[in-house]
Amino acid sequence: MHLVFASNSPTNSPVVDSETGQLLFSVSTPHSLTPVTTVTDSQGGAVGEYKRGWIHDEVVYKGQSRHLSDWLVKNSVFSRRRKFEAPNGKKYEWQWGRLMSNDLKMVDCDTGKLVAQGLRKEFKLFSQSQKLSIEVTPDGAPIMDAIVLTFVICELLTRKMETDLAAAQAAT
């Protein structure tokens, strides 16, 4: 299933099935000093929240609140990979390609099998631009809410890293 964000913003966008146009999720983030990004399902039920804080970030998923670093775990301080345990009890890992690339995929930690692939917005001068989207394999369908929430968080973390890197390069 191909999920498409209607806008390039991972913080404020409906997420639809590209084939049917059916609304599957909504992502919203009211303006605040400490932003809270909320993912809801098509009926408006809360899927999860990502709360950015001054000291630590927090995730609320399925009613459970945890520090981001405890729920979406990095392999090491410098790692760009993030692992989490889904409601089905399996562990999954988001893996990035090189910095500033469009390559972001989620694999099953036990089998190495691709479960979802995130496609980042890509601007093209003479052809149609690609929208922010997630391709979910049939194996990922039962945990699609976790895939969307973790993808949004990973996309926000990547954008922050890219912004910080660009600012550092501009300062030199």
Coordinates of C-alpha atoms in Angstrom, one line a residue:
M1 CA 0.0 0.0 0.0
H2 CA 1.3 3.4 -0.9
L3 CA 0.6 6.1 1.7
V4 CA 1.0 9.7 0.5
F5 CA 1.2 12.9 2.6
A6 CA -1.0 15.5 1.0
S7 CA 1.5 18.2 1.9
N8 CA 5.3 18.2 2.2
S9 CA 5.0 18.8 5.9
P10 CA 5.3 15.6 8.1
T11 CA 3.8 17.7 10.9
N12 CA 0.5 18.9 9.3
S13 CA -0.9 16.7 6.6
P14 CA -3.6 14.2 5.8
V15 CA -2.2 10.8 4.8
V16 CA -4.1 9.0 2.1
D17 CA -4.0 5.7 0.2
S18 CA -2.6 6.8 -3.2
E19 CA -4.8 4.3 -5.1
T20 CA -8.2 5.1 -3.6
G21 CA -7.6 8.6 -2.2
Q22 CA -9.1 7.3 1.1
L23 CA -8.0 9.2 4.2
L24 CA -6.0 6.8 6.5
F25 CA -4.3 9.1 9.0
S26 CA -4.0 12.8 9.9
V27 CA -0.9 14.4 11.3
S28 CA -1.2 17.8 13.1
T29 CA 1.1 20.0 15.1
P30 CA -0.3 23.2 16.7
H31 CA 2.3 26.0 17.0
S32 CA 3.9 25.9 20.5
L33 CA 7.3 26.4 22.2
T34 CA 7.3 22.7 22.8
P35 CA 5.5 21.2 19.8
V36 CA 3.3 18.1 20.0
T37 CA 2.8 16.2 16.8
T38 CA -0.4 14.1 16.9
V39 CA -1.2 11.2 14.5
T40 CA -4.9 10.2 14.4
D41 CA -6.6 7.5 12.4
S42 CA -9.4 8.1 9.8
Q43 CA -12.0 8.2 12.5
G44 CA -10.1 10.8 14.6
G45 CA -8.9 8.3 17.2
A46 CA -5.4 9.0 18.6
V47 CA -2.7 6.8 17.3
G48 CA 0.2 8.5 19.0
E49 CA 2.0 11.8 19.9
Y50 CA 5.5 13.0 19.6
K51 CA 6.3 15.7 22.2
R52 CA 9.5 17.6 21.7
G53 CA 10.9 18.9 25.0
W54 CA 13.8 21.0 26.2
I55 CA 15.5 18.1 27.9
H56 CA 14.1 15.0 26.3
D57 CA 11.5 14.1 23.7
E58 CA 8.5 11.9 24.6
V59 CA 6.3 9.5 22.6
V60 CA 2.8 8.4 23.5
Y61 CA 1.7 5.3 21.6
K62 CA -1.3 3.1 22.4
G63 CA -1.7 5.1 25.7
Q64 CA 1.8 4.5 26.9
S65 CA 4.2 7.4 27.4
R66 CA 7.9 6.8 27.0
H67 CA 11.1 8.8 26.4
L68 CA 11.8 8.8 22.7
S69 CA 15.3 7.3 23.4
D70 CA 13.6 4.4 25.1
W71 CA 10.9 3.7 22.5
L72 CA 12.7 4.5 19.2
V73 CA 16.2 3.3 20.2
K74 CA 19.4 4.3 18.5
N75 CA 22.1 1.6 17.9
S76 CA 24.8 4.0 19.2
V77 CA 25.3 7.7 19.8
F78 CA 26.3 8.4 16.2
S79 CA 23.9 5.9 14.6
R80 CA 21.1 7.0 12.3
R81 CA 19.3 3.7 12.7
R82 CA 16.3 3.5 15.1
K83 CA 14.7 0.3 16.5
F84 CA 11.3 -0.1 18.1
E85 CA 9.0 -2.9 19.2
A86 CA 5.6 -2.9 17.5
P87 CA 2.4 -4.1 19.2
N88 CA 2.8 -7.5 17.5
G89 CA 5.9 -8.1 19.6
K90 CA 8.3 -7.9 16.7
K91 CA 11.3 -5.5 16.5
Y92 CA 11.8 -3.3 13.5
E93 CA 14.5 -0.9 12.5
W94 CA 14.4 2.3 10.4
Q95 CA 17.6 2.6 8.3
W96 CA 18.8 5.7 6.5
G97 CA 20.9 5.8 3.5
R98 CA 23.5 8.6 3.3
L99 CA 22.6 12.1 4.7
M100 CA 20.4 14.2 2.5
S101 CA 19.2 11.1 0.5
N102 CA 15.7 9.9 -0.1
D103 CA 16.5 6.4 1.2
L104 CA 14.7 5.4 4.4
K105 CA 13.5 1.9 4.9
M106 CA 12.1 -0.2 7.8
V107 CA 13.1 -3.8 8.1
D108 CA 12.1 -6.7 10.4
C109 CA 15.0 -7.1 12.8
D110 CA 14.7 -10.9 12.8
T111 CA 14.4 -11.6 9.1
G112 CA 15.9 -8.5 7.5
K113 CA 12.8 -8.3 5.3
L114 CA 11.6 -4.9 4.0
V115 CA 8.4 -3.8 5.7
A116 CA 8.1 -0.2 4.6
Q117 CA 10.1 2.3 2.6
G118 CA 9.8 6.1 3.1
L119 CA 10.2 8.3 0.1
R120 CA 11.2 11.8 0.9
K121 CA 10.0 14.8 -1.1
E122 CA 12.2 15.3 -4.1
F123 CA 12.1 18.4 -6.2
K124 CA 12.6 18.0 -10.0
L125 CA 13.0 20.9 -12.3
F126 CA 11.3 19.5 -15.5
S127 CA 9.1 16.7 -14.2
Q128 CA 6.5 16.1 -11.5
S129 CA 7.9 16.3 -7.9
Q130 CA 7.6 13.3 -5.7
K131 CA 5.5 13.8 -2.5
L132 CA 6.5 12.6 0.9
S133 CA 5.2 9.0 1.1
I134 CA 5.5 5.5 2.6
E135 CA 5.3 2.3 0.7
V136 CA 4.1 -0.4 3.1
T137 CA 4.4 -4.1 2.2
P138 CA 1.7 -6.6 3.2
D139 CA 3.8 -7.6 6.2
G140 CA 3.5 -4.0 7.5
A141 CA -0.2 -3.7 7.1
P142 CA -1.1 -4.9 10.7
I143 CA 1.3 -2.3 12.2
M144 CA 0.6 0.6 9.8
D145 CA -0.2 3.0 12.6
A146 CA 3.2 2.4 14.2
I147 CA 4.9 2.7 10.8
V148 CA 3.3 6.1 10.2
L149 CA 4.1 7.4 13.7
T150 CA 7.7 6.3 13.6
F151 CA 8.2 7.5 10.0
V152 CA 6.9 11.0 11.0
I153 CA 9.3 11.0 14.0
C154 CA 12.3 9.8 11.8
E155 CA 11.5 12.4 9.1
L156 CA 11.4 15.2 11.7
L157 CA 14.7 14.1 13.2
T158 CA 16.3 13.9 9.7
R159 CA 15.0 17.4 8.8
K160 CA 16.4 18.8 12.1
M161 CA 19.8 17.1 11.4
E162 CA 19.8 18.5 7.9
T163 CA 18.9 22.0 9.1
D164 CA 21.6 21.9 11.8
L165 CA 24.2 20.6 9.2
A166 CA 23.3 23.4 6.7
A167 CA 23.6 26.0 9.5
A168 CA 27.0 24.7 10.5
Q169 CA 28.2 24.7 6.9
A170 CA 26.9 28.3 6.4
A171 CA 28.7 29.4 9.6
T172 CA 32.1 28.2 8.2

